[in-house]
């Protein structure tokens, strides 16, 4: 990154050796011909504007062609854009000063200099970025200079350029630079464009003497504070899945901030000169340059693909750009995941460089009172590591060279003593990572240090994040290194795999401390009953360790656990338990969210796999930590309630409970509990109501629910109402429970779900009961489409009205919902969820289980249930789950005669009709295969990519 005059060279103009970007001399000659025609001023300006517009369009097209065809990388492209604008501005300046507003004998006060500032001054201009200009005059702005500036600006605006501009006297420039750090920074990158060169040189000389390098502590503090505010605005993590590659953490602006500070404090124009200043090593300069080159190439692709100054790498753009940059699917990882992993690794490199740079600043400037950034604190020592203030430091590189275990020990000591780690120490850690070799990985003491940090009672999340940021984590545990910066290309996961894992460990620690008692009460209780904390923490660490590898990550991860656990010091029994937990870490959530946990066979099958109370406790806590660490909004009271119910019922089975009792006995127990609760009913009324419910009804609900239903049915029958709709807020599940009591008929469930979709309600689960009197008692738990509670009176009233209209045939859900097809944001339409229909006749004794997967969209549940209705199937219960843009809906069904569906012909028709219902009308077709030319360009870019991925 430098500020030389290379932009005016023929090398830029002739990159690729084919077509020039722009010829200034030819443009001037054409402009002179227009002037010689003697046309009216308006027509002359119009022709001149057309001439400039043609040159601009042709130049941009040539720059773009070179980039897209692989003849130029991102850094060359942004410099080529600068070259193009430079030439146009120079021709325009001469046109305005020599033809439009000539001044034969200019005085010294009429001098005018045109200067590039900001990124444009630095010589870097993205395809759709602003052009920042500064017009400098000696003392006071003359009328003629004002006319020239005004004419140029109107001309540039008419060309469609976004121009940031200022016109100031020389003294005013310096005065404002002293008062405003932003102005000081923009002038720090000034570059002469055209006009009076002596005036520019005078300004530059005075800026360097009066401003540059003055009060460095204030400048550094201001730029770092500005960076922190920017990070907070765009997300404090560099691992956000739709990052802002310019302003976000680890993006281009962070590199620019380092350059600004370096240029101001060290007075360098090239980042490479920081080697001789003792700030960076040559390897770190190369890392800076590679990061900059990658980010510029990515930013240019982003601008060209979106056709605007887009800085956010959204999901839809990621997929298109991954292919254009030459990434391919490999070893179970999609091309877009490989692109994003490369980006996150580069963002991490930027963080490393920032830490090293800040360490050098502090170390060098604290040596003299003139540059002191931080107060010098009284020094003490812990286990040979000096403590400065509240930060742990090292004596020098020999600390790690003579004892490589110290690369881990420093983090453990910081954790034990509630200390931060000094930037100088982190700098040395980063530079000594090669000391973490096979010998250290197999060292018992080193592994004990790591396991102690993982299972510490003192904030393991922060310590593990420090280890990861410094590169120690992935180096010491190579299997973890494979998932560092590993993106999962879906809308469900919010973080990279390594970030998700570290968050999960932090949540486990919070559960242990009792900070999640309200959200996860059972997990907060049983976590203190587990026999081995080491097993639990190691299982959370390894549960996603095989993400991105070929095959089922749970199965492969269990194999990894069998190798890693003994190394960490776990016994054979503990290793077996960790491996089992990794293998089945999704078992509890899949069972709770995708199966009817009121079905006795579901509980028995789950208990058969779990086998022991210890595994059940461990699996519950692991499941809670895993779900909560996915991202904001993924943990809901509904999920918590399902997991609690599954835990309690399985605990009862493992303790020899209800599974050993007969079905009839449990039905009778449920009826007797209701008899005892209906104290104000006469015996005949009670017995009449008890006859209405079939066995499945009595086994599916608890006594309070049975009591609520009994009162609802009694009132409806007394009034002779054909339709009763009851709503109440279920505090346990944080959802609105909607109960519909009406005459049963084919398609009833589908009509209700359609009405709910039109009302904006999202169904979490449903239970469908047909009573012996021919009435349907259908229960739904709903939330708002965005996940908020569905409890506003006006919304509930609209929901009830919609259900009534739908059952009367006055509402056509399909027509209403089709009008909402455009409600899916464009950035999410890129996700393809292959439709899938699974039929299981083994998981339930009385029902056929049908699971459908597809991309979420308004009314998909209605369309699926409509298909089931048309197939003559009776839905007994439904579990509705959404994972980002993917839906997983499970239905327990019977045929019209009340039996399972076993006929292969019927099963085939079910699959066909459901696949039709799942077909997404908005799913984009696969892109056509790349042409040979595009393949060559992509291959060229692929070769130039940083091998960091």
CSV table of C-alpha atoms in Angstrom, one decimal, residues 166-443:
chain,number,residue,atom,x,y,z
A,166,UNK,CA,-14.1,20.4,-0.5
A,167,UNK,CA,-12.5,23.8,-1.6
A,168,UNK,CA,-10.2,25.4,1.0
A,169,UNK,CA,-7.4,27.8,1.3
A,170,UNK,CA,-4.0,26.4,2.3
A,171,UNK,CA,-4.2,27.8,5.8
A,172,UNK,CA,-7.8,26.6,6.2
A,173,UNK,CA,-6.8,23.1,5.2
A,174,UNK,CA,-4.2,23.0,7.9
A,175,UNK,CA,-6.5,24.6,10.5
A,176,UNK,CA,-9.2,22.0,9.9
A,177,UNK,CA,-6.8,19.1,9.9
A,178,UNK,CA,-5.6,20.1,13.3
A,179,UNK,CA,-9.1,20.3,14.7
A,180,UNK,CA,-10.7,17.2,13.0
A,181,UNK,CA,-9.1,13.8,13.0
A,182,UNK,CA,-11.2,12.7,10.0
A,183,UNK,CA,-10.0,15.6,7.9
A,184,UNK,CA,-6.4,15.0,9.1
A,185,UNK,CA,-6.7,11.4,8.0
A,186,UNK,CA,-8.1,12.2,4.5
A,187,UNK,CA,-5.3,14.7,4.0
A,188,UNK,CA,-2.8,12.1,5.2
A,189,UNK,CA,-3.4,10.2,2.0
A,190,UNK,CA,-3.3,13.3,-0.3
A,191,UNK,CA,-2.1,12.8,-3.9
A,192,UNK,CA,-1.4,15.5,-6.4
A,193,UNK,CA,-3.8,15.3,-9.4
A,194,UNK,CA,-3.4,18.5,-11.5
A,195,UNK,CA,-3.2,22.2,-11.4
A,196,UNK,CA,-0.6,24.3,-9.6
A,197,UNK,CA,2.1,21.9,-8.4
A,198,UNK,CA,4.0,24.4,-6.4
A,199,UNK,CA,0.9,25.1,-4.3
A,200,UNK,CA,0.4,21.4,-3.7
A,201,UNK,CA,4.1,20.9,-2.7
A,202,UNK,CA,3.9,23.9,-0.2
A,203,UNK,CA,0.7,22.4,1.3
A,204,UNK,CA,2.2,18.9,1.6
A,205,UNK,CA,5.4,20.3,3.2
A,206,UNK,CA,3.5,22.3,5.8
A,207,UNK,CA,1.2,19.4,6.5
A,208,UNK,CA,4.2,17.2,7.2
A,209,UNK,CA,5.9,19.8,9.4
A,210,UNK,CA,2.9,21.1,11.3
A,211,UNK,CA,0.5,18.1,11.5
A,212,UNK,CA,1.8,14.7,10.5
A,213,UNK,CA,3.3,12.8,13.5
A,214,UNK,CA,2.2,15.5,16.0
A,215,UNK,CA,0.6,14.2,19.2
A,216,UNK,CA,0.6,10.6,18.0
A,217,UNK,CA,-1.1,9.3,21.1
A,218,UNK,CA,-4.2,11.4,20.4
A,219,UNK,CA,-4.2,10.3,16.7
A,220,UNK,CA,-3.8,6.6,17.6
A,221,UNK,CA,-6.5,6.8,20.3
A,222,UNK,CA,-8.9,8.5,18.0
A,223,UNK,CA,-8.4,6.0,15.1
A,224,UNK,CA,-8.7,3.0,17.4
A,225,UNK,CA,-11.8,4.4,19.1
A,226,UNK,CA,-13.3,5.1,15.6
A,227,UNK,CA,-12.5,1.5,14.7
A,228,UNK,CA,-14.3,0.2,17.8
A,229,UNK,CA,-17.4,2.2,17.1
A,230,UNK,CA,-17.4,0.9,13.5
A,231,UNK,CA,-17.0,-2.7,14.7
A,232,UNK,CA,-19.9,-2.3,17.1
A,233,UNK,CA,-22.1,-0.9,14.3
A,234,UNK,CA,-21.4,-3.7,11.9
A,235,UNK,CA,-21.2,-6.6,14.4
A,236,UNK,CA,-18.5,-7.1,17.0
A,237,UNK,CA,-17.5,-10.5,15.6
A,238,UNK,CA,-15.4,-11.0,12.5
A,239,UNK,CA,-17.3,-14.3,12.0
A,240,UNK,CA,-20.7,-12.9,11.1
A,241,UNK,CA,-22.0,-15.0,8.2
A,242,UNK,CA,-23.0,-12.0,6.1
A,243,UNK,CA,-20.0,-9.7,6.8
A,244,UNK,CA,-19.4,-6.1,5.7
A,245,UNK,CA,-16.0,-6.7,4.0
A,246,UNK,CA,-15.1,-3.0,4.1
A,247,UNK,CA,-16.3,-1.7,7.5
A,248,UNK,CA,-16.7,-4.9,9.5
A,249,UNK,CA,-14.2,-6.4,11.9
A,250,UNK,CA,-11.3,-7.9,9.9
A,251,UNK,CA,-12.2,-6.0,6.8
A,252,UNK,CA,-10.4,-3.6,4.5
A,253,UNK,CA,-11.0,-0.6,6.8
A,254,UNK,CA,-9.0,-2.3,9.6
A,255,UNK,CA,-6.0,-2.5,7.2
A,256,UNK,CA,-6.5,1.1,6.2
A,257,UNK,CA,-6.5,2.1,9.9
A,258,UNK,CA,-3.1,0.4,10.4
A,259,UNK,CA,-1.8,2.2,7.3
A,260,UNK,CA,-3.1,5.5,8.5
A,261,UNK,CA,-1.4,5.1,11.9
A,262,UNK,CA,1.8,3.9,10.3
A,263,UNK,CA,1.9,6.8,7.9
A,264,UNK,CA,1.2,9.4,10.6
A,265,UNK,CA,3.4,7.9,13.4
A,266,UNK,CA,6.2,6.3,11.4
A,267,UNK,CA,6.0,8.6,8.3
A,268,UNK,CA,6.0,5.7,5.8
A,269,UNK,CA,4.3,5.6,2.5
A,270,UNK,CA,4.7,1.8,2.0
A,271,UNK,CA,3.7,-0.8,4.6
A,272,UNK,CA,6.9,-2.7,3.7
A,273,UNK,CA,9.0,-0.1,5.5
A,274,UNK,CA,7.5,-1.1,8.8
A,275,UNK,CA,10.1,-4.0,8.7
A,276,UNK,CA,13.0,-1.6,9.2
A,277,UNK,CA,11.0,0.2,11.9
A,278,UNK,CA,10.8,-3.0,13.9
A,279,UNK,CA,7.0,-3.2,13.7
A,280,UNK,CA,6.4,-6.1,11.3
A,281,UNK,CA,8.5,-9.0,10.1
A,282,UNK,CA,8.7,-9.6,6.4
A,283,UNK,CA,6.3,-12.6,6.8
A,284,UNK,CA,3.8,-10.2,8.4
A,285,UNK,CA,4.2,-7.7,5.6
A,286,UNK,CA,3.5,-10.5,3.1
A,287,UNK,CA,0.4,-11.5,5.2
A,288,UNK,CA,-0.8,-7.8,5.1
A,289,UNK,CA,-0.3,-7.7,1.3
A,290,UNK,CA,-2.1,-11.0,0.7
A,291,UNK,CA,-5.0,-10.0,2.9
A,292,UNK,CA,-5.3,-6.7,1.1
A,293,UNK,CA,-5.1,-8.3,-2.3
A,294,UNK,CA,-7.8,-10.9,-1.4
A,295,UNK,CA,-10.1,-8.3,0.1
A,296,UNK,CA,-9.8,-6.0,-2.9
A,297,UNK,CA,-10.5,-8.8,-5.3
A,298,UNK,CA,-13.5,-9.8,-3.2
A,299,UNK,CA,-14.7,-6.2,-3.0
A,300,UNK,CA,-14.4,-5.7,-6.8
A,301,UNK,CA,-16.4,-9.0,-7.4
A,302,UNK,CA,-19.0,-7.7,-4.9
A,303,UNK,CA,-19.4,-4.4,-6.7
A,304,UNK,CA,-19.5,-5.9,-10.2
A,305,UNK,CA,-21.9,-8.7,-9.2
A,306,UNK,CA,-24.4,-6.3,-7.4
A,307,UNK,CA,-23.9,-3.4,-9.8
A,308,UNK,CA,-23.5,-0.9,-7.0
A,309,UNK,CA,-21.3,0.1,-4.1
A,310,UNK,CA,-22.3,-3.0,-2.1
A,311,UNK,CA,-20.1,-3.8,0.9
A,312,UNK,CA,-22.1,-6.6,2.6
A,313,UNK,CA,-21.4,-10.1,1.4
A,314,UNK,CA,-25.0,-11.5,1.5
A,315,UNK,CA,-25.9,-15.1,1.0
A,316,UNK,CA,-27.1,-14.7,-2.5
A,317,UNK,CA,-23.9,-12.8,-3.6
A,318,UNK,CA,-21.7,-15.3,-1.8
A,319,UNK,CA,-22.8,-18.2,-4.0
A,320,UNK,CA,-22.4,-16.2,-7.2
A,321,UNK,CA,-19.0,-14.8,-6.2
A,322,UNK,CA,-17.6,-18.2,-5.0
A,323,UNK,CA,-18.0,-19.6,-8.5
A,324,UNK,CA,-16.5,-16.5,-10.2
A,325,UNK,CA,-13.5,-16.6,-7.9
A,326,UNK,CA,-12.8,-20.2,-8.8
A,327,UNK,CA,-13.8,-22.0,-5.7
A,328,UNK,CA,-15.1,-25.6,-6.1
A,329,UNK,CA,-16.8,-28.0,-3.8
A,330,UNK,CA,-14.4,-30.4,-2.1
A,331,UNK,CA,-14.4,-33.1,0.5
A,332,UNK,CA,-18.0,-32.4,1.7
A,333,UNK,CA,-17.6,-28.6,1.7
A,334,UNK,CA,-19.6,-26.4,-0.7
A,335,UNK,CA,-17.7,-23.9,-2.9
A,336,UNK,CA,-19.4,-21.0,-1.1
A,337,UNK,CA,-18.3,-22.5,2.3
A,338,UNK,CA,-14.7,-22.6,1.0
A,339,UNK,CA,-14.9,-19.0,-0.1
A,340,UNK,CA,-16.2,-17.9,3.3
A,341,UNK,CA,-13.7,-19.9,5.2
A,342,UNK,CA,-11.0,-18.1,3.2
A,343,UNK,CA,-12.6,-14.8,4.0
A,344,UNK,CA,-12.8,-15.6,7.7
A,345,UNK,CA,-9.2,-16.8,7.8
A,346,UNK,CA,-8.1,-13.5,6.2
A,347,UNK,CA,-10.2,-11.6,8.6
A,348,UNK,CA,-8.4,-13.4,11.4
A,349,UNK,CA,-5.1,-12.5,9.9
A,350,UNK,CA,-6.1,-8.9,9.9
A,351,UNK,CA,-6.9,-9.2,13.6
A,352,UNK,CA,-3.5,-10.8,14.2
A,353,UNK,CA,-1.8,-7.9,12.3
A,354,UNK,CA,-3.7,-5.3,14.3
A,355,UNK,CA,-2.7,-6.9,17.6
A,356,UNK,CA,1.0,-7.1,16.5
A,357,UNK,CA,0.9,-3.5,15.3
A,358,UNK,CA,-0.7,-2.2,18.5
A,359,UNK,CA,1.8,-4.1,20.6
A,360,UNK,CA,4.7,-2.5,18.7
A,361,UNK,CA,3.2,1.0,19.1
A,362,UNK,CA,2.8,0.5,22.9
A,363,UNK,CA,6.3,-1.0,23.3
A,364,UNK,CA,8.1,1.7,21.3
A,365,UNK,CA,6.1,4.7,22.4
A,366,UNK,CA,6.0,3.9,26.1
A,367,UNK,CA,9.8,4.2,26.2
A,368,UNK,CA,9.6,8.0,26.1
A,369,UNK,CA,7.2,10.3,28.0
A,370,UNK,CA,6.6,12.2,24.7
A,371,UNK,CA,4.8,9.2,23.1
A,372,UNK,CA,3.5,7.4,26.2
A,373,UNK,CA,0.1,5.8,25.5
A,374,UNK,CA,-0.5,4.1,28.8
A,375,UNK,CA,0.7,4.8,32.3
A,376,UNK,CA,3.6,2.6,33.4
A,377,UNK,CA,2.4,0.3,36.2
A,378,UNK,CA,4.4,-1.3,39.1
A,379,UNK,CA,5.8,-4.6,37.8
A,380,UNK,CA,5.3,-7.9,39.6
A,381,UNK,CA,5.6,-11.5,38.4
A,382,UNK,CA,3.5,-14.7,38.4
A,383,UNK,CA,5.4,-18.0,37.8
A,384,UNK,CA,8.1,-16.2,35.9
A,385,UNK,CA,5.7,-14.1,33.7
A,386,UNK,CA,5.9,-10.4,34.4
A,387,UNK,CA,2.6,-8.6,35.2
A,388,UNK,CA,2.1,-5.0,33.9
A,389,UNK,CA,-1.0,-3.4,35.2
A,390,UNK,CA,-3.7,-6.1,34.7
A,391,UNK,CA,-1.9,-7.8,31.8
A,392,UNK,CA,0.4,-10.8,31.7
A,393,UNK,CA,3.6,-10.4,29.7
A,394,UNK,CA,6.7,-12.4,28.8
A,395,UNK,CA,10.3,-11.6,29.3
A,396,UNK,CA,11.1,-12.3,25.7
A,397,UNK,CA,11.0,-15.0,22.9
A,398,UNK,CA,13.2,-17.3,25.0
A,399,UNK,CA,10.1,-17.8,27.3
A,400,UNK,CA,8.6,-20.0,24.6
A,401,UNK,CA,11.8,-21.2,22.9
A,402,UNK,CA,13.2,-22.8,26.0
A,403,UNK,CA,9.8,-24.1,27.2
A,404,UNK,CA,7.1,-24.5,24.5
A,405,UNK,CA,4.5,-25.5,27.1
A,406,UNK,CA,4.5,-21.8,28.0
A,407,UNK,CA,2.5,-21.2,24.9
A,408,UNK,CA,-0.4,-22.8,26.8
A,409,UNK,CA,0.7,-21.9,30.3
A,410,UNK,CA,0.4,-18.2,29.8
A,411,UNK,CA,-3.3,-18.5,28.9
A,412,UNK,CA,-3.9,-20.7,31.9
A,413,UNK,CA,-2.2,-18.3,34.3
A,414,UNK,CA,-4.2,-15.4,32.8
A,415,UNK,CA,-7.4,-17.4,33.3
A,416,UNK,CA,-6.5,-18.3,36.9
A,417,UNK,CA,-5.5,-14.8,37.9
A,418,UNK,CA,-8.3,-12.9,36.0
A,419,UNK,CA,-5.7,-11.1,33.9
A,420,UNK,CA,-5.6,-10.0,30.3
A,421,UNK,CA,-2.6,-10.9,28.1
A,422,UNK,CA,-0.3,-8.1,27.0
A,423,UNK,CA,-0.3,-7.5,23.2
A,424,UNK,CA,3.5,-8.0,23.2
A,425,UNK,CA,3.0,-11.5,24.6
A,426,UNK,CA,0.3,-12.3,22.1
A,427,UNK,CA,2.6,-11.0,19.3
A,428,UNK,CA,5.3,-13.4,20.4
A,429,UNK,CA,2.8,-16.3,20.7
A,430,UNK,CA,1.7,-15.7,17.1
A,431,UNK,CA,5.2,-15.6,15.9
A,432,UNK,CA,6.2,-18.8,17.8
A,433,UNK,CA,3.3,-21.1,16.7
A,434,UNK,CA,5.7,-23.4,14.9
A,435,UNK,CA,6.9,-24.5,18.3
A,436,UNK,CA,3.5,-26.3,18.7
A,437,UNK,CA,4.6,-29.6,17.1
A,438,UNK,CA,3.8,-33.3,17.5
A,439,UNK,CA,6.0,-33.6,20.6
A,440,UNK,CA,4.1,-30.8,22.4
A,441,UNK,CA,0.7,-32.2,21.3
A,442,UNK,CA,1.6,-35.5,22.8
A,443,UNK,CA,3.0,-34.0,26.0
